[in-house]
CSV table of C-alpha atoms in Angstrom, one decimal:
chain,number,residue,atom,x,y,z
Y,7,UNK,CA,-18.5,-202.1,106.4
Y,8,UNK,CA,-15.5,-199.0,106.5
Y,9,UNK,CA,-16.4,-196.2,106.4
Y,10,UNK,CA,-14.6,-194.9,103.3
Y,11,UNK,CA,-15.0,-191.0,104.7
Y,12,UNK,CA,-12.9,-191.9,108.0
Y,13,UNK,CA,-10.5,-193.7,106.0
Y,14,UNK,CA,-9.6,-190.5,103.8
Y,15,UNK,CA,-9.6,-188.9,107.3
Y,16,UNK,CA,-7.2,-191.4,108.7
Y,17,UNK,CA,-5.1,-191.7,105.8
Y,18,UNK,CA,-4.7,-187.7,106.1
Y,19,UNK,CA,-3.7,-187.4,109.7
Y,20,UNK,CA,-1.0,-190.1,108.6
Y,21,UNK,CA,0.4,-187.8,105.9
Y,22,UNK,CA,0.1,-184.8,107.8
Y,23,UNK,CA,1.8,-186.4,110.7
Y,24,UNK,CA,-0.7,-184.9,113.0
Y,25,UNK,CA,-4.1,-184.4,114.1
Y,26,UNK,CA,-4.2,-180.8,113.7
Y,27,UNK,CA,-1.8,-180.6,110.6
Y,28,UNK,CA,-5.3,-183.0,109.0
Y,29,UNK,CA,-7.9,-180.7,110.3
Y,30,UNK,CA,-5.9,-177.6,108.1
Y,31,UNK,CA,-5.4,-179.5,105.2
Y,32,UNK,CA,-9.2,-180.6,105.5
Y,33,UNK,CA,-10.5,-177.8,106.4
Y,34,UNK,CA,-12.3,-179.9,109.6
Y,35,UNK,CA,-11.7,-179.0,113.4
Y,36,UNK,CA,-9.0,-180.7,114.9
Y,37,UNK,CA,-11.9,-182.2,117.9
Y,38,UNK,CA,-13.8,-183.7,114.3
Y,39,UNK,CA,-11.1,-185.3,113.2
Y,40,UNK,CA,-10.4,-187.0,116.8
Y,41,UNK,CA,-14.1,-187.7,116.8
Y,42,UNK,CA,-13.2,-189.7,113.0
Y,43,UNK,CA,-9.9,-191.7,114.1
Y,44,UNK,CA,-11.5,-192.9,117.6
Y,45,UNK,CA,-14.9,-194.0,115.7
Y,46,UNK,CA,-12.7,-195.7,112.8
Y,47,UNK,CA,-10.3,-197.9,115.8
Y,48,UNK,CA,-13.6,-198.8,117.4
Y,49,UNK,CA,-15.2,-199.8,114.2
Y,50,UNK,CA,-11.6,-202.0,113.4
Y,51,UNK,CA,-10.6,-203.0,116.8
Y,52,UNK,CA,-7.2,-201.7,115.8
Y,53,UNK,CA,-5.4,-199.4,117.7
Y,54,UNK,CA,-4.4,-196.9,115.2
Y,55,UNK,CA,-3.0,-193.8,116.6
Y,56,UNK,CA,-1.3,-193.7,120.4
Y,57,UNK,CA,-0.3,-190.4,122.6
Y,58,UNK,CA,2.7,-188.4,121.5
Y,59,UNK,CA,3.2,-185.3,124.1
Y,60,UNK,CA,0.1,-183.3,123.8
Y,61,UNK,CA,-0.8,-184.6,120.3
Y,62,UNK,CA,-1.2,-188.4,119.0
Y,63,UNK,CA,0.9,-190.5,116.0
Y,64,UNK,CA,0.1,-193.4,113.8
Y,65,UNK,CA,1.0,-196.5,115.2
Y,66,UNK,CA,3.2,-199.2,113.2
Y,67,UNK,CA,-0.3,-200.9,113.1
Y,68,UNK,CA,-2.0,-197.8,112.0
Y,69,UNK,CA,0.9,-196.9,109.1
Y,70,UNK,CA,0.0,-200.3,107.9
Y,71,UNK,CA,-3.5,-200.1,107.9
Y,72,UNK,CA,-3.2,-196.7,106.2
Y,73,UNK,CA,-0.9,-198.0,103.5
Y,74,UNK,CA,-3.7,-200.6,102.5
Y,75,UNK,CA,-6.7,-198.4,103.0
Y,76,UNK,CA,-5.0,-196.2,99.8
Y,77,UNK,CA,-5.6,-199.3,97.1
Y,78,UNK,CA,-9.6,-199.2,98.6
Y,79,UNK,CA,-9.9,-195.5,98.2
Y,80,UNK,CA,-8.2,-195.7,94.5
Y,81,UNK,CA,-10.6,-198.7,94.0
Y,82,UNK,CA,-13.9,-196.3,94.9
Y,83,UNK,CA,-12.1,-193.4,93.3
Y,84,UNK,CA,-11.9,-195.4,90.0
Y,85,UNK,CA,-15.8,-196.7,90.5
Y,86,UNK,CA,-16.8,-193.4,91.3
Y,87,UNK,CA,-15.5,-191.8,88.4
Y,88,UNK,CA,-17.7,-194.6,86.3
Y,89,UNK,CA,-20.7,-193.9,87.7
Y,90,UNK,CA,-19.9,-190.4,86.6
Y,91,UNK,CA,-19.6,-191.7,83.1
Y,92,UNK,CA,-22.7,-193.6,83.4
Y,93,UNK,CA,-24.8,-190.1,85.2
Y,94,UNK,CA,-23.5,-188.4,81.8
Y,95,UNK,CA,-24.6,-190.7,79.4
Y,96,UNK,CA,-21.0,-191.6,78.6
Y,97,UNK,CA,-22.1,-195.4,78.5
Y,98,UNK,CA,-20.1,-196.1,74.9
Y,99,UNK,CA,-16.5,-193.6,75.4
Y,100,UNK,CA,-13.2,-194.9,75.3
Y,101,UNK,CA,-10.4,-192.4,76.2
Y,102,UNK,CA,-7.5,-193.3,73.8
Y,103,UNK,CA,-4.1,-191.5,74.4
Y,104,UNK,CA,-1.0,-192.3,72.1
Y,105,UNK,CA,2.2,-190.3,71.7
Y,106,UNK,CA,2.9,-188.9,68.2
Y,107,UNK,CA,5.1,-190.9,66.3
Y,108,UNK,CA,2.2,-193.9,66.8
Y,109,UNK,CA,-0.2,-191.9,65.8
Y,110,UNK,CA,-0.3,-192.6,62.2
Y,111,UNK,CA,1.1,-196.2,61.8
Y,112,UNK,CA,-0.3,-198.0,65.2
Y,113,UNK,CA,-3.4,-196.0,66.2
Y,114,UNK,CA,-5.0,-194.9,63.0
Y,115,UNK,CA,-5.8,-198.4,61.6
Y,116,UNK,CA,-6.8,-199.6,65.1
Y,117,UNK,CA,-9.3,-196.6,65.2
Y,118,UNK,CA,-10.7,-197.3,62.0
Y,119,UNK,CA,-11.0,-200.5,63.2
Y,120,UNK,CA,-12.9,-199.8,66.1
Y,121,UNK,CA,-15.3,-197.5,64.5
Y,122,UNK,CA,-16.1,-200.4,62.3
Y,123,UNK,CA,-16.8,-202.9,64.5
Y,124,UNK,CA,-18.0,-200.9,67.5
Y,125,UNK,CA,-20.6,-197.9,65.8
Y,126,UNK,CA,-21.7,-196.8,69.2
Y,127,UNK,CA,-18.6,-196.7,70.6
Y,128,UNK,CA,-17.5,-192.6,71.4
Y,129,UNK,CA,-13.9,-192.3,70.9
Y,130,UNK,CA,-11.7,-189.4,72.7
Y,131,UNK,CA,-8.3,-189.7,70.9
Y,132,UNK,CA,-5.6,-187.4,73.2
Y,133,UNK,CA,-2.0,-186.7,72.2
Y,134,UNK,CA,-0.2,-187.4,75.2
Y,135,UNK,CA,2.5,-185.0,75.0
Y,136,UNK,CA,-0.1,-182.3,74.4
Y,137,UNK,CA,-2.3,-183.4,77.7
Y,138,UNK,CA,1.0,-183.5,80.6
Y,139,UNK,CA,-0.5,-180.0,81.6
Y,140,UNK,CA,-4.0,-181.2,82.3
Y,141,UNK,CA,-5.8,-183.9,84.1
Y,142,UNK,CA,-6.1,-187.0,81.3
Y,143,UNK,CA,-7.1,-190.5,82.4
Y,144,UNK,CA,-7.3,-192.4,79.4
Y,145,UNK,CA,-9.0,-196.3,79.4
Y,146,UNK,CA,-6.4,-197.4,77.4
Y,147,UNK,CA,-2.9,-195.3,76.8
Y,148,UNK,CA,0.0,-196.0,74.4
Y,149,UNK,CA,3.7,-194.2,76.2
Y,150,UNK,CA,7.5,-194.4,76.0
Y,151,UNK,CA,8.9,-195.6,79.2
Y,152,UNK,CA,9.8,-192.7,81.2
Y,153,UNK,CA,7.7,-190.4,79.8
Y,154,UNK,CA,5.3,-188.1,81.6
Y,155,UNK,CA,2.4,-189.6,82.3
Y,156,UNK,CA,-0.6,-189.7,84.3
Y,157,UNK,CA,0.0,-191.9,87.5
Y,158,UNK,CA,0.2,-195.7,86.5
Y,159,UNK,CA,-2.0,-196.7,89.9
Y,160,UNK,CA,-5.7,-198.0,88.6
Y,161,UNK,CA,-3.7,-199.3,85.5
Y,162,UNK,CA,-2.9,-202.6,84.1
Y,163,UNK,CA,0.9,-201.8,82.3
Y,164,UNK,CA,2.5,-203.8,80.1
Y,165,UNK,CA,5.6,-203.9,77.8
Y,166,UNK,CA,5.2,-204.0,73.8
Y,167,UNK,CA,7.9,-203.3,72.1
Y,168,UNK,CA,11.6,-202.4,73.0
Y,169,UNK,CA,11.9,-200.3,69.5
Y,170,UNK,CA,15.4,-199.6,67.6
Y,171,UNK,CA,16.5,-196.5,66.6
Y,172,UNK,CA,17.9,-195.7,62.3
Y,173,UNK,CA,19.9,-192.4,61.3
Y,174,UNK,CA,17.5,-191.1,58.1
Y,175,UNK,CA,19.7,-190.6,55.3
Y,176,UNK,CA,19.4,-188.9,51.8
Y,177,UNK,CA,20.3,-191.4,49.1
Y,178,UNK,CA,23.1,-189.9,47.8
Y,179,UNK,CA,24.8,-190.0,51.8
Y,180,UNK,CA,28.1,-192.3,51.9
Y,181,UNK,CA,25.6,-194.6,54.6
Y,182,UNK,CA,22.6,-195.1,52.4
Y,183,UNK,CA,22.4,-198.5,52.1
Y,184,UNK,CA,24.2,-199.7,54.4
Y,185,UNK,CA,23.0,-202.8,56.8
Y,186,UNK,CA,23.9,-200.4,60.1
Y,187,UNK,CA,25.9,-197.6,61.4
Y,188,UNK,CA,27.6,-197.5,64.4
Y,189,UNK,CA,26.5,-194.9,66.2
Y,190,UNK,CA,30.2,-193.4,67.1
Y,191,UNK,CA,30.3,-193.0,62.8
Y,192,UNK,CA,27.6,-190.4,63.1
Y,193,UNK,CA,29.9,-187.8,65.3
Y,194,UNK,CA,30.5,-185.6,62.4
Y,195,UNK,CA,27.7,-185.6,60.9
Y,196,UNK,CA,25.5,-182.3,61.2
Y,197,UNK,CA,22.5,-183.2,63.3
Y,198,UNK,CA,18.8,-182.5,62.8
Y,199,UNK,CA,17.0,-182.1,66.3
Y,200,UNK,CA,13.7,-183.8,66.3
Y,201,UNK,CA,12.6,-183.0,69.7
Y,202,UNK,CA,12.9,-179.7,71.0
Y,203,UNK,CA,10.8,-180.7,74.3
Y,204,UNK,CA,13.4,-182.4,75.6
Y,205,UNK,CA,12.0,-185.4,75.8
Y,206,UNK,CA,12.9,-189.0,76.7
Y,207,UNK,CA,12.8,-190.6,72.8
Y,208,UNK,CA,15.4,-187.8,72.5
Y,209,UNK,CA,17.4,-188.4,75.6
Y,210,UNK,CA,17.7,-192.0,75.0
Y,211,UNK,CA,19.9,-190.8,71.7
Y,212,UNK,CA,21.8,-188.4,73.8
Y,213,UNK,CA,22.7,-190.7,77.0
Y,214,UNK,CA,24.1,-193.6,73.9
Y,215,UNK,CA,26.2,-191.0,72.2
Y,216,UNK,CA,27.6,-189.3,75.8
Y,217,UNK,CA,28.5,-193.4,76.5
Y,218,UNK,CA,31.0,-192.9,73.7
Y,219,UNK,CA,32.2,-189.6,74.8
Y,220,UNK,CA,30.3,-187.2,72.2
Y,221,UNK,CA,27.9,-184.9,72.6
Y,222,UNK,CA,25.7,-184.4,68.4
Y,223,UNK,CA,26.4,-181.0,66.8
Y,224,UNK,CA,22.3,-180.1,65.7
Y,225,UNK,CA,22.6,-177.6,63.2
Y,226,UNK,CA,18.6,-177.0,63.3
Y,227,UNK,CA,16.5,-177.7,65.7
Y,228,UNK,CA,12.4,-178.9,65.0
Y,229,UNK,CA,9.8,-179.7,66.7
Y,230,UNK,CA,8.6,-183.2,65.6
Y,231,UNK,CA,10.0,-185.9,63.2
Y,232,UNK,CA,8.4,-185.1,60.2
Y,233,UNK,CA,9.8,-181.5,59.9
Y,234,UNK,CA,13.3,-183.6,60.9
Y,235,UNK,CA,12.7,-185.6,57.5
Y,236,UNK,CA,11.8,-182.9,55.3
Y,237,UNK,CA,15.1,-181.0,56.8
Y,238,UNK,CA,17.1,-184.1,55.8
Y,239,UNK,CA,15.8,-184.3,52.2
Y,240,UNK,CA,16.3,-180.3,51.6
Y,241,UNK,CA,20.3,-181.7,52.5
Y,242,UNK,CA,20.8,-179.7,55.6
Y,243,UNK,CA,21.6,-183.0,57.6
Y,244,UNK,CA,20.7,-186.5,59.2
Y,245,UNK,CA,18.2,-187.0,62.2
Y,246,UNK,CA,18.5,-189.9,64.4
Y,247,UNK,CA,15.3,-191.0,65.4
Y,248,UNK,CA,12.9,-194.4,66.5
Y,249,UNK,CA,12.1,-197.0,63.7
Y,250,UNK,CA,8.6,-195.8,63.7
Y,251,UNK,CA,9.2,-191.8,62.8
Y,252,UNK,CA,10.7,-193.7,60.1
Y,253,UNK,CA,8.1,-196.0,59.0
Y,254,UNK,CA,7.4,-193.6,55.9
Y,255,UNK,CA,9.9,-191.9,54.4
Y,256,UNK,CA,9.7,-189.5,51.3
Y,257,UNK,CA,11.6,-190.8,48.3
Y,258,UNK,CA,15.4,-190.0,48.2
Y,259,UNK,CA,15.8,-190.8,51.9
Y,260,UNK,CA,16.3,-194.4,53.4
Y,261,UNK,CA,16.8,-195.2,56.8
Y,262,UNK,CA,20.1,-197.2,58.3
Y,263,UNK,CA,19.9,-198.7,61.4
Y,264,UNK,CA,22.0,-197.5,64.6
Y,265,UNK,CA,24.3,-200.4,66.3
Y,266,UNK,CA,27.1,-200.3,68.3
Y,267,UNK,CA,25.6,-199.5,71.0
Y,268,UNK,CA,21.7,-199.9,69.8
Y,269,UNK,CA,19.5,-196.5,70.8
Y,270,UNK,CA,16.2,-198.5,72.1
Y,271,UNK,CA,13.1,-196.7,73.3
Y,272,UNK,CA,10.6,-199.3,75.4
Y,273,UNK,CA,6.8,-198.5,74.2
Y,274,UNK,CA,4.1,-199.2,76.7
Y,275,UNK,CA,0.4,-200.1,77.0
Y,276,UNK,CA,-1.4,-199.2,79.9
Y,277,UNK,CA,-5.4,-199.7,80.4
Y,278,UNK,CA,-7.6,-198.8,83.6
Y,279,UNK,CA,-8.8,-201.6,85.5
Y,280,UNK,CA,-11.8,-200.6,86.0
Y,281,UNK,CA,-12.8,-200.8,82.5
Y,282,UNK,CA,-10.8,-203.8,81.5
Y,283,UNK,CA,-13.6,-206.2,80.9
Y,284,UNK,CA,-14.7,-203.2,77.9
Y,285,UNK,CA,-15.3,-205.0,75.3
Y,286,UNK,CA,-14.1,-202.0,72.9
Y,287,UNK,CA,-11.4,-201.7,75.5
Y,288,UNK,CA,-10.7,-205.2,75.4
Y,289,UNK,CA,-10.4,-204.9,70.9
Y,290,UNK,CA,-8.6,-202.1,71.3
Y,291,UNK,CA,-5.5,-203.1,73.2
Y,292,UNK,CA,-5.6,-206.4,70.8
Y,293,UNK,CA,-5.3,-204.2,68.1
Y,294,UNK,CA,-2.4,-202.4,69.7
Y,295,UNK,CA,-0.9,-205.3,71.1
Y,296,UNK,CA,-0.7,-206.8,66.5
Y,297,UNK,CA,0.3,-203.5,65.8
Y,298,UNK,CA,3.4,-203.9,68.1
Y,299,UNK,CA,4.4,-207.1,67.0
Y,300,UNK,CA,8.1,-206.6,65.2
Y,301,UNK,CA,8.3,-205.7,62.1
Y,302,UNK,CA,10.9,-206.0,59.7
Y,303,UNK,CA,13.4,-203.2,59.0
């Protein structure tokens, strides 16, 4: 069997492009790590590394062989983090993360769910604009396409919804009740910023208008959608944002769908392999998944 400690080794003098460049970034002596690399060929059979000057490099062989050896290290890194998790008793977590907007119409009935059905079942909700800063590796994670993210290796990702975007409109507004808006319509208007991180729900909006040569005047700028909505029903303006910030509106406002062209943010689901045969896990993205089926609107 590898040795998974040379392999890390190996993989390091690859990165570092030499054997002393690995032995600083390990912290090793650069005869230790000559000692690793010559065990790990003899142990393969592989010629891995060949002379360059006074110093050695990967061969085409060895890039290869490093280049595979990274999905077995991810592999053990993912099993040992659940041994972890099984040392500290954390048998029964699931590590939910969602972004805001599906907070409240997607994961809080699929939580209550879950609690329901699974009583022993710890659940670590994270709001994944809030957890960029920090290390988060969530079992199972909602995200917009694009988004920051933890990395996606370990994960099985999949697509469930490419979602529409609708201008939120006070009813007495010359487009409330209308069956859509083109988006070009909407230059004039004074715009309500929902997104002041800069994110990519907001840039999505911004590259569609800048395709038809505008750029939106925001005469306030806030922080979420909600405080967006309660700035359109005080009159100040419209906000333009996904169908779901829109899935409960106060009354007076209505929401018109943008066409011409059609903002669309893609929302994914992502769940760590190693825990995929969870049986919470496995409810949870269901749930997910029936939440995401199109609705009408």
């Amino acid at each position: 069997m590898l040795d998974a400690h040379r392999l890390r080794i190996f993989r390091a003098v690859v990165s570092a492009g030499s054997v002393n460049g690995a032995a600083t970034s390990l912290g090793y002596t650069p005869s230790a790590i000559s000692q690793h690399v010559t065990a790990l060929q003899k142990q393969t059979g592989l010629r891995l590394v060949e002379k360059d000057g006074r110093g050695i490099r990967p061969t085409e062989v060895g890039r290869t062989f490093a280049e595979e050896s990274r999905h077995v290290l991810e592999r053990l890194a993912a099993l040992e983090s659940v041994a972890g998790d099984l040392r500290a008793g954390r048998v029964g977590r699931l590590t939910l993360g969602y972004f805001a907007s599906a907070g409240s119409t997607w994961v809080s009935p699929a939580v209550a769910m879950l609690i329901r059905e699974f009583p022993g079942v710890r659940l670590d909700l994270r709001l994944t604009e809030l957890a960029v800063s920090e290390p988060f590796v969530p079992d199972v994670e909602l995200f917009v396409d694009t988004a920051p993210s933890s990395p996606l290796t370990g994960y099985d990702v999949q697509a469930l919804l490419d979602e529409p975007y609708v201008a939120v409109v006070r009813s007495t507004h010359r487009l409330a009740g209308a069956s859509s808006v083109p988006l070009h319509d909407l230059q004039h208007e004074d715009w309500i910023d929902n997104d002041v991180m800069r994110g990519p729900c907001r840039q999505i909006v911004l590259d569609a208008c800048a395709e038809l040569g505008f750029a939106p005047t925001f005469h306030v700028e806030t922080q979420d959608y909600s405080s967006a909505v309660a700035f359109v029903a005080a009159g100040v303006g419209i906000t333009v944002l996904p169908r779901l910030g829109a899935a409960v509106l106060p009354p007076g406002l209505c929401a018109v769908p943008v066409v011409d062209p059609v903002p669309v943010r893609r929302i994914m689901l992502r769940v760590r392999e190693a825990v995929r045969e969870n049986p919470a896990v496995q409810r949870a993205t269901e749930l997910l998944r029936d939440r995401a089926d199109p609705q009408p609107g």
